[in-house]
Amino acid sequence: MNDGKTMAPPVPVQSRPPAGINAGAWLGGAILLAIAVLPLLVRNAFLTHLAIMVCINAIIVSGLSLLARSGQISLCQGAFVGIGAYMSVLMTLGLNLPFILGVAVAVLSAGLVAWLLGAIMLRLTGVYFVLLTFAFGQLVYLVFLEWDSVTGGANGIPGIPPASIFGFAFDGKPSFYCLALVLTLGVFLLLRAIYRSPAGHAIDSVGENAKLAEASGISVRGTQLFALTLSGAIAGLGGSLIAHYTNYISPESFNMNESVTLIIIMVVGGRKILLGPLIGAMVMTPLPELFRGAVESQNIYYGVALILMLRFLPLGLASLPSRSRRKQEVRA
């Protein structure tokens, strides 16, 4: 019924674009695509080497990020990397098995050790779990160092054969970069599928509030055990790639400093965002080359960067696009 008053026309509501289809996502994808093809176009050996190490570090840290999303932090990721590396070498160099079988054994071995570790230690949480993983990492390092007949001791194992699939040897940097890039993409697609599955929702729920998740019927210990097992298996894949890329491994490559460096990469990139490990690896992997003339000060720079990141950007560099988008929405 019209009472004589003029009604104002409704204000149109601006529709929000669906998540994942925004300018920031397209821009990020374009940047990552450019980084992926740049080493192949430039044909610079040093740049290609850095790109390979970025891919390997991104693979390893993505597993660590998976565990962190479940609410646990591990200081023995370097140990799982070492287990994968040594098992792959023993299969290919010791038993003369194909590279694919060596990688499979490396992944399964590291995952099995991670599962056994979790079955024993996941009854503890927080700082107690972190301390136990620290002790386990030191124990594995000592085994690598003292078991000369298998690991070569402090001298390590030289002469590791290059990666080879169906007769094609990835013995050059460009070809190995293609292999590392494909495996990195495969790992990230796997984790993307997991994060969007009920298992991924359970991992996030346990990481956010373990007691509430348990009250909702989610097995906290079972979820964290799954995350730790998969994290170890992914680290084993990264260890196998390191061994067959460098053609030499030694216990020093898998000490506690390496585990701490992996955690720093995860924090800088962002542990709750899928591409966080890749972004962290792209930022932190080239730093040792920049500080080659000041090795003693490298840890100081790492520590300062970690403190600043935790203070001003706790969700990592990968959260910058979402933060800027939220600020724009608030202004609008």
GROMACS .gro file of C-alpha atoms in nm:
model
  332
    1MET     CA    1   0.000   0.000   0.000
    2ASN     CA    2   0.146   0.337  -0.105
    3ASP     CA    3   0.122   0.603   0.170
    4GLY     CA    4   0.244   0.885  -0.055
    5LYS     CA    5   0.610   0.862   0.046
    6THR     CA    6   0.870   0.805  -0.218
    7MET     CA    7   1.074   0.495  -0.149
    8ALA     CA    8   1.447   0.507  -0.222
    9PRO     CA    9   1.566   0.254  -0.476
   10PRO     CA   10   1.760  -0.037  -0.330
   11VAL     CA   11   2.135   0.004  -0.325
   12PRO     CA   12   2.296  -0.259  -0.544
   13VAL     CA   13   2.524  -0.493  -0.354
   14GLN     CA   14   2.856  -0.551  -0.522
   15SER     CA   15   2.910  -0.922  -0.566
   16ARG     CA   16   3.232  -1.063  -0.428
   17PRO     CA   17   3.430  -1.280  -0.666
   18PRO     CA   18   3.458  -1.643  -0.568
   19ALA     CA   19   3.757  -1.740  -0.356
   20GLY     CA   20   4.052  -1.841  -0.565
   21ILE     CA   21   3.942  -1.634  -0.871
   22ASN     CA   22   4.089  -1.293  -0.790
   23ALA     CA   23   4.359  -1.071  -0.928
   24GLY     CA   24   4.602  -1.164  -0.650
   25ALA     CA   25   4.572  -1.534  -0.725
   26TRP     CA   26   4.621  -1.481  -1.099
   27LEU     CA   27   4.919  -1.252  -1.033
   28GLY     CA   28   5.073  -1.505  -0.795
   29GLY     CA   29   5.025  -1.781  -1.049
   30ALA     CA   30   5.187  -1.571  -1.320
   31ILE     CA   31   5.488  -1.498  -1.097
   32LEU     CA   32   5.531  -1.863  -1.008
   33LEU     CA   33   5.504  -1.961  -1.374
   34ALA     CA   34   5.771  -1.707  -1.464
   35ILE     CA   35   5.999  -1.840  -1.191
   36ALA     CA   36   5.941  -2.194  -1.317
   37VAL     CA   37   6.041  -2.125  -1.676
   38LEU     CA   38   6.310  -1.861  -1.610
   39PRO     CA   39   6.595  -2.106  -1.535
   40LEU     CA   40   6.517  -2.296  -1.856
   41LEU     CA   41   6.518  -1.978  -2.064
   42VAL     CA   42   6.823  -1.808  -1.914
   43ARG     CA   43   7.043  -2.119  -1.927
   44ASN     CA   44   7.258  -2.002  -1.636
   45ALA     CA   45   7.412  -2.291  -1.438
   46PHE     CA   46   7.414  -2.107  -1.105
   47LEU     CA   47   7.055  -1.987  -1.142
   48THR     CA   48   6.944  -2.336  -1.238
   49HIS     CA   49   7.123  -2.478  -0.932
   50LEU     CA   50   6.939  -2.233  -0.705
   51ALA     CA   51   6.608  -2.322  -0.872
   52ILE     CA   52   6.672  -2.693  -0.809
   53MET     CA   53   6.749  -2.631  -0.442
   54VAL     CA   54   6.437  -2.413  -0.412
   55CYS     CA   55   6.224  -2.700  -0.544
   56ILE     CA   56   6.385  -2.955  -0.310
   57ASN     CA   57   6.353  -2.728  -0.006
   58ALA     CA   58   5.992  -2.651  -0.098
   59ILE     CA   59   5.913  -3.023  -0.108
   60ILE     CA   60   6.073  -3.089   0.232
   61VAL     CA   61   5.921  -2.784   0.400
   62SER     CA   62   5.575  -2.860   0.260
   63GLY     CA   63   5.579  -3.180   0.466
   64LEU     CA   64   5.691  -2.986   0.772
   65SER     CA   65   5.411  -2.736   0.712
   66LEU     CA   66   5.160  -3.022   0.700
   67LEU     CA   67   5.270  -3.133   1.046
   68ALA     CA   68   5.263  -2.775   1.178
   69ARG     CA   69   4.902  -2.737   1.065
   70SER     CA   70   4.814  -3.025   1.296
   71GLY     CA   71   4.957  -2.834   1.592
   72GLN     CA   72   5.300  -2.998   1.625
   73ILE     CA   73   5.650  -2.874   1.545
   74SER     CA   74   5.929  -3.120   1.467
   75LEU     CA   75   6.303  -3.066   1.505
   76CYS     CA   76   6.393  -3.390   1.328
   77GLN     CA   77   6.283  -3.316   0.971
   78GLY     CA   78   6.648  -3.325   0.871
   79ALA     CA   79   6.669  -3.680   1.007
   80PHE     CA   80   6.385  -3.793   0.779
   81VAL     CA   81   6.559  -3.625   0.487
   82GLY     CA   82   6.877  -3.815   0.573
   83ILE     CA   83   6.694  -4.146   0.602
   84GLY     CA   84   6.545  -4.094   0.257
   85ALA     CA   85   6.881  -3.996   0.111
   86TYR     CA   86   7.075  -4.291   0.254
   87MET     CA   87   6.806  -4.546   0.171
   88SER     CA   88   6.787  -4.426  -0.189
   89VAL     CA   89   7.167  -4.447  -0.219
   90LEU     CA   90   7.179  -4.795  -0.068
   91MET     CA   91   6.919  -4.914  -0.318
   92THR     CA   92   7.072  -4.757  -0.629
   93LEU     CA   93   7.445  -4.763  -0.551
   94GLY     CA   94   7.458  -5.065  -0.320
   95LEU     CA   95   7.201  -5.295  -0.482
   96ASN     CA   96   7.208  -5.143  -0.831
   97LEU     CA   97   6.830  -5.096  -0.837
   98PRO     CA   98   6.656  -4.841  -1.062
   99PHE     CA   99   6.616  -4.484  -0.942
  100ILE     CA  100   6.238  -4.514  -0.918
  101LEU     CA  101   6.266  -4.807  -0.677
  102GLY     CA  102   6.524  -4.615  -0.478
  103VAL     CA  103   6.287  -4.321  -0.444
  104ALA     CA  104   5.999  -4.552  -0.347
  105VAL     CA  105   6.209  -4.719  -0.076
  106ALA     CA  106   6.327  -4.378   0.047
  107VAL     CA  107   5.971  -4.248   0.078
  108LEU     CA  108   5.841  -4.564   0.247
  109SER     CA  109   6.137  -4.588   0.486
  110ALA     CA  110   6.116  -4.227   0.601
  111GLY     CA  111   5.738  -4.255   0.636
  112LEU     CA  112   5.767  -4.576   0.837
  113VAL     CA  113   6.024  -4.428   1.074
  114ALA     CA  114   5.803  -4.121   1.117
  115TRP     CA  115   5.505  -4.344   1.194
  116LEU     CA  116   5.701  -4.539   1.455
  117LEU     CA  117   5.825  -4.215   1.608
  118GLY     CA  118   5.472  -4.078   1.623
  119ALA     CA  119   5.328  -4.397   1.770
  120ILE     CA  120   5.572  -4.363   2.059
  121MET     CA  121   5.600  -3.986   2.106
  122LEU     CA  122   5.265  -3.838   2.007
  123ARG     CA  123   5.129  -3.910   2.352
  124LEU     CA  124   5.317  -3.592   2.440
  125THR     CA  125   5.239  -3.247   2.304
  126GLY     CA  126   5.388  -2.902   2.296
  127VAL     CA  127   5.743  -2.847   2.413
  128TYR     CA  128   5.781  -3.209   2.526
  129PHE     CA  129   5.720  -3.337   2.173
  130VAL     CA  130   5.963  -3.079   2.033
  131LEU     CA  131   6.234  -3.188   2.277
  132LEU     CA  132   6.183  -3.554   2.191
  133THR     CA  133   6.209  -3.483   1.820
  134PHE     CA  134   6.529  -3.289   1.892
  135ALA     CA  135   6.671  -3.593   2.073
  136PHE     CA  136   6.563  -3.824   1.790
  137GLY     CA  137   6.724  -3.601   1.531
  138GLN     CA  138   7.052  -3.603   1.723
  139LEU     CA  139   7.035  -3.981   1.759
  140VAL     CA  140   6.985  -4.033   1.385
  141TYR     CA  141   7.272  -3.795   1.311
  142LEU     CA  142   7.503  -3.997   1.539
  143VAL     CA  143   7.397  -4.318   1.363
  144PHE     CA  144   7.485  -4.163   1.027
  145LEU     CA  145   7.818  -4.049   1.169
  146GLU     CA  146   7.925  -4.371   1.341
  147TRP     CA  147   7.788  -4.645   1.111
  148ASP     CA  148   8.085  -4.634   0.875
  149SER     CA  149   8.013  -4.961   0.696
  150VAL     CA  150   7.674  -4.836   0.573
  151THR     CA  151   7.683  -4.457   0.571
  152GLY     CA  152   8.052  -4.400   0.512
  153GLY     CA  153   8.081  -4.214   0.841
  154ALA     CA  154   8.219  -3.862   0.835
  155ASN     CA  155   8.360  -3.922   0.485
  156GLY     CA  156   8.012  -3.973   0.344
  157ILE     CA  157   7.923  -4.158   0.023
  158PRO     CA  158   8.058  -4.025  -0.309
  159GLY     CA  159   7.988  -4.143  -0.661
  160ILE     CA  160   7.610  -4.159  -0.630
  161PRO     CA  161   7.458  -4.226  -0.973
  162PRO     CA  162   7.237  -3.957  -1.128
  163ALA     CA  163   6.862  -3.994  -1.142
  164SER     CA  164   6.747  -4.205  -1.434
  165ILE     CA  165   6.397  -4.298  -1.547
  166PHE     CA  166   6.339  -4.550  -1.828
  167GLY     CA  167   6.693  -4.505  -1.952
  168PHE     CA  168   6.688  -4.125  -1.954
  169ALA     CA  169   6.952  -3.985  -1.717
  170PHE     CA  170   6.888  -3.652  -1.547
  171ASP     CA  171   7.259  -3.583  -1.526
  172GLY     CA  172   7.248  -3.216  -1.625
  173LYS     CA  173   7.115  -2.922  -1.427
  174PRO     CA  174   6.838  -2.827  -1.676
  175SER     CA  175   6.707  -3.183  -1.698
  176PHE     CA  176   6.721  -3.236  -1.322
  177TYR     CA  177   6.543  -2.906  -1.271
  178CYS     CA  178   6.257  -3.034  -1.487
  179LEU     CA  179   6.239  -3.348  -1.274
  180ALA     CA  180   6.246  -3.149  -0.948
  181LEU     CA  181   5.983  -2.907  -1.079
  182VAL     CA  182   5.746  -3.188  -1.178
  183LEU     CA  183   5.785  -3.359  -0.839
  184THR     CA  184   5.733  -3.029  -0.659
  185LEU     CA  185   5.413  -2.970  -0.852
  186GLY     CA  186   5.299  -3.326  -0.776
  187VAL     CA  187   5.360  -3.283  -0.401
  188PHE     CA  188   5.174  -2.953  -0.392
  189LEU     CA  189   4.879  -3.096  -0.586
  190LEU     CA  190   4.868  -3.389  -0.342
  191LEU     CA  191   4.869  -3.156  -0.042
  192ARG     CA  192   4.608  -2.933  -0.205
  193ALA     CA  193   4.379  -3.234  -0.242
  194ILE     CA  194   4.444  -3.339   0.118
  195TYR     CA  195   4.376  -2.991   0.258
  196ARG     CA  196   4.041  -2.983   0.077
  197SER     CA  197   3.944  -3.331   0.195
  198PRO     CA  198   3.788  -3.433   0.529
  199ALA     CA  199   4.137  -3.538   0.645
  200GLY     CA  200   4.265  -3.187   0.577
  201HIS     CA  201   3.974  -3.030   0.763
  202ALA     CA  202   4.051  -3.262   1.055
  203ILE     CA  203   4.417  -3.156   1.051
  204ASP     CA  204   4.321  -2.788   1.060
  205SER     CA  205   4.065  -2.848   1.334
  206VAL     CA  206   4.319  -3.029   1.552
  207GLY     CA  207   4.574  -2.757   1.492
  208GLU     CA  208   4.330  -2.480   1.587
  209ASN     CA  209   4.177  -2.641   1.895
  210ALA     CA  210   4.263  -2.999   1.980
  211LYS     CA  211   4.013  -3.031   2.267
  212LEU     CA  212   3.725  -2.899   2.059
  213ALA     CA  213   3.821  -3.128   1.772
  214GLU     CA  214   3.828  -3.429   2.004
  215ALA     CA  215   3.488  -3.332   2.144
  216SER     CA  216   3.361  -3.326   1.784
  217GLY     CA  217   3.466  -3.687   1.734
  218ILE     CA  218   3.803  -3.630   1.563
  219SER     CA  219   4.089  -3.851   1.674
  220VAL     CA  220   4.360  -3.599   1.766
  221ARG     CA  221   4.638  -3.856   1.799
  222GLY     CA  222   4.536  -4.038   1.481
  223THR     CA  223   4.522  -3.713   1.283
  224GLN     CA  224   4.862  -3.598   1.404
  225LEU     CA  225   5.008  -3.943   1.339
  226PHE     CA  226   4.883  -3.926   0.981
  227ALA     CA  227   5.035  -3.578   0.939
  228LEU     CA  228   5.369  -3.686   1.087
  229THR     CA  229   5.386  -3.999   0.870
  230LEU     CA  230   5.312  -3.811   0.549
  231SER     CA  231   5.552  -3.535   0.653
  232GLY     CA  232   5.832  -3.789   0.697
  233ALA     CA  233   5.754  -3.956   0.364
  234ILE     CA  234   5.769  -3.622   0.180
  235ALA     CA  235   6.099  -3.544   0.352
  236GLY     CA  236   6.229  -3.882   0.232
  237LEU     CA  237   6.146  -3.782  -0.125
  238GLY     CA  238   6.342  -3.461  -0.081
  239GLY     CA  239   6.637  -3.655   0.062
  240SER     CA  240   6.644  -3.888  -0.237
  241LEU     CA  241   6.651  -3.589  -0.473
  242ILE     CA  242   6.937  -3.430  -0.280
  243ALA     CA  243   7.145  -3.747  -0.297
  244HIS     CA  244   7.105  -3.799  -0.671
  245TYR     CA  245   7.151  -3.432  -0.752
  246THR     CA  246   7.468  -3.364  -0.552
  247ASN     CA  247   7.605  -3.719  -0.614
  248TYR     CA  248   7.747  -3.706  -0.261
  249ILE     CA  249   7.599  -3.714   0.089
  250SER     CA  250   7.747  -3.696   0.438
  251PRO     CA  251   7.600  -3.676   0.790
  252GLU     CA  252   7.672  -3.302   0.806
  253SER     CA  253   7.401  -3.248   0.545
  254PHE     CA  254   7.136  -3.372   0.790
  255ASN     CA  255   7.237  -3.224   1.124
  256MET     CA  256   7.027  -3.011   1.359
  257ASN     CA  257   7.118  -2.688   1.182
  258GLU     CA  258   6.945  -2.817   0.869
  259SER     CA  259   6.627  -2.894   1.065
  260VAL     CA  260   6.627  -2.542   1.214
  261THR     CA  261   6.680  -2.391   0.868
  262LEU     CA  262   6.377  -2.582   0.739
  263ILE     CA  263   6.165  -2.440   1.022
  264ILE     CA  264   6.284  -2.087   0.938
  265ILE     CA  265   6.187  -2.140   0.573
  266MET     CA  266   5.843  -2.256   0.684
  267VAL     CA  267   5.788  -1.956   0.913
  268VAL     CA  268   5.909  -1.703   0.657
  269GLY     CA  269   5.688  -1.847   0.383
  270GLY     CA  270   5.381  -1.924   0.590
  271ARG     CA  271   5.281  -2.254   0.745
  272LYS     CA  272   4.906  -2.227   0.693
  273ILE     CA  273   4.912  -2.142   0.322
  274LEU     CA  274   4.974  -2.402   0.052
  275LEU     CA  275   5.233  -2.198  -0.139
  276GLY     CA  276   5.402  -2.078   0.180
  277PRO     CA  277   5.685  -2.337   0.169
  278LEU     CA  278   5.760  -2.248  -0.194
  279ILE     CA  279   5.770  -1.875  -0.122
  280GLY     CA  280   5.985  -1.930   0.187
  281ALA     CA  281   6.224  -2.149  -0.011
  282MET     CA  282   6.252  -1.885  -0.285
  283VAL     CA  283   6.345  -1.621  -0.026
  284MET     CA  284   6.572  -1.821   0.205
  285THR     CA  285   6.753  -2.060  -0.030
  286PRO     CA  286   6.968  -1.793  -0.203
  287LEU     CA  287   7.071  -1.631   0.130
  288PRO     CA  288   7.372  -1.859   0.198
  289GLU     CA  289   7.516  -1.745  -0.134
  290LEU     CA  290   7.470  -1.381  -0.036
  291PHE     CA  291   7.641  -1.443   0.299
  292ARG     CA  292   7.918  -1.660   0.161
  293GLY     CA  293   8.179  -1.411   0.277
  294ALA     CA  294   8.024  -1.383   0.626
  295VAL     CA  295   7.940  -1.736   0.727
  296GLU     CA  296   7.976  -1.656   1.098
  297SER     CA  297   7.707  -1.388   1.072
  298GLN     CA  298   7.462  -1.598   0.873
  299ASN     CA  299   7.279  -1.734   1.177
  300ILE     CA  300   7.250  -1.382   1.316
  301TYR     CA  301   7.075  -1.265   1.001
  302TYR     CA  302   6.850  -1.571   1.011
  303GLY     CA  303   6.759  -1.500   1.374
  304VAL     CA  304   6.680  -1.135   1.309
  305ALA     CA  305   6.469  -1.225   1.006
  306LEU     CA  306   6.278  -1.483   1.211
  307ILE     CA  307   6.210  -1.238   1.495
  308LEU     CA  308   6.088  -0.967   1.258
  309MET     CA  309   5.868  -1.214   1.073
  310LEU     CA  310   5.705  -1.344   1.389
  311ARG     CA  311   5.651  -0.991   1.515
  312PHE     CA  312   5.512  -0.818   1.206
  313LEU     CA  313   5.399  -1.100   0.974
  314PRO     CA  314   5.328  -1.413   1.181
  315LEU     CA  315   5.146  -1.589   0.896
  316GLY     CA  316   5.442  -1.550   0.660
  317LEU     CA  317   5.504  -1.378   0.330
  318ALA     CA  318   5.234  -1.584   0.159
  319SER     CA  319   4.970  -1.402   0.366
  320LEU     CA  320   5.053  -1.060   0.216
  321PRO     CA  321   4.797  -1.080  -0.072
  322SER     CA  322   4.513  -1.179   0.162
  323ARG     CA  323   4.608  -0.905   0.410
  324SER     CA  324   4.609  -0.637   0.141
  325ARG     CA  325   4.275  -0.767   0.008
  326ARG     CA  326   4.121  -0.748   0.356
  327LYS     CA  327   4.246  -0.390   0.396
  328GLN     CA  328   4.089  -0.296   0.063
  329GLU     CA  329   3.758  -0.453   0.171
  330VAL     CA  330   3.768  -0.259   0.497
  331ARG     CA  331   3.830   0.067   0.312
  332ALA     CA  332   3.545  -0.013   0.072
   0.00000   0.00000   0.00000
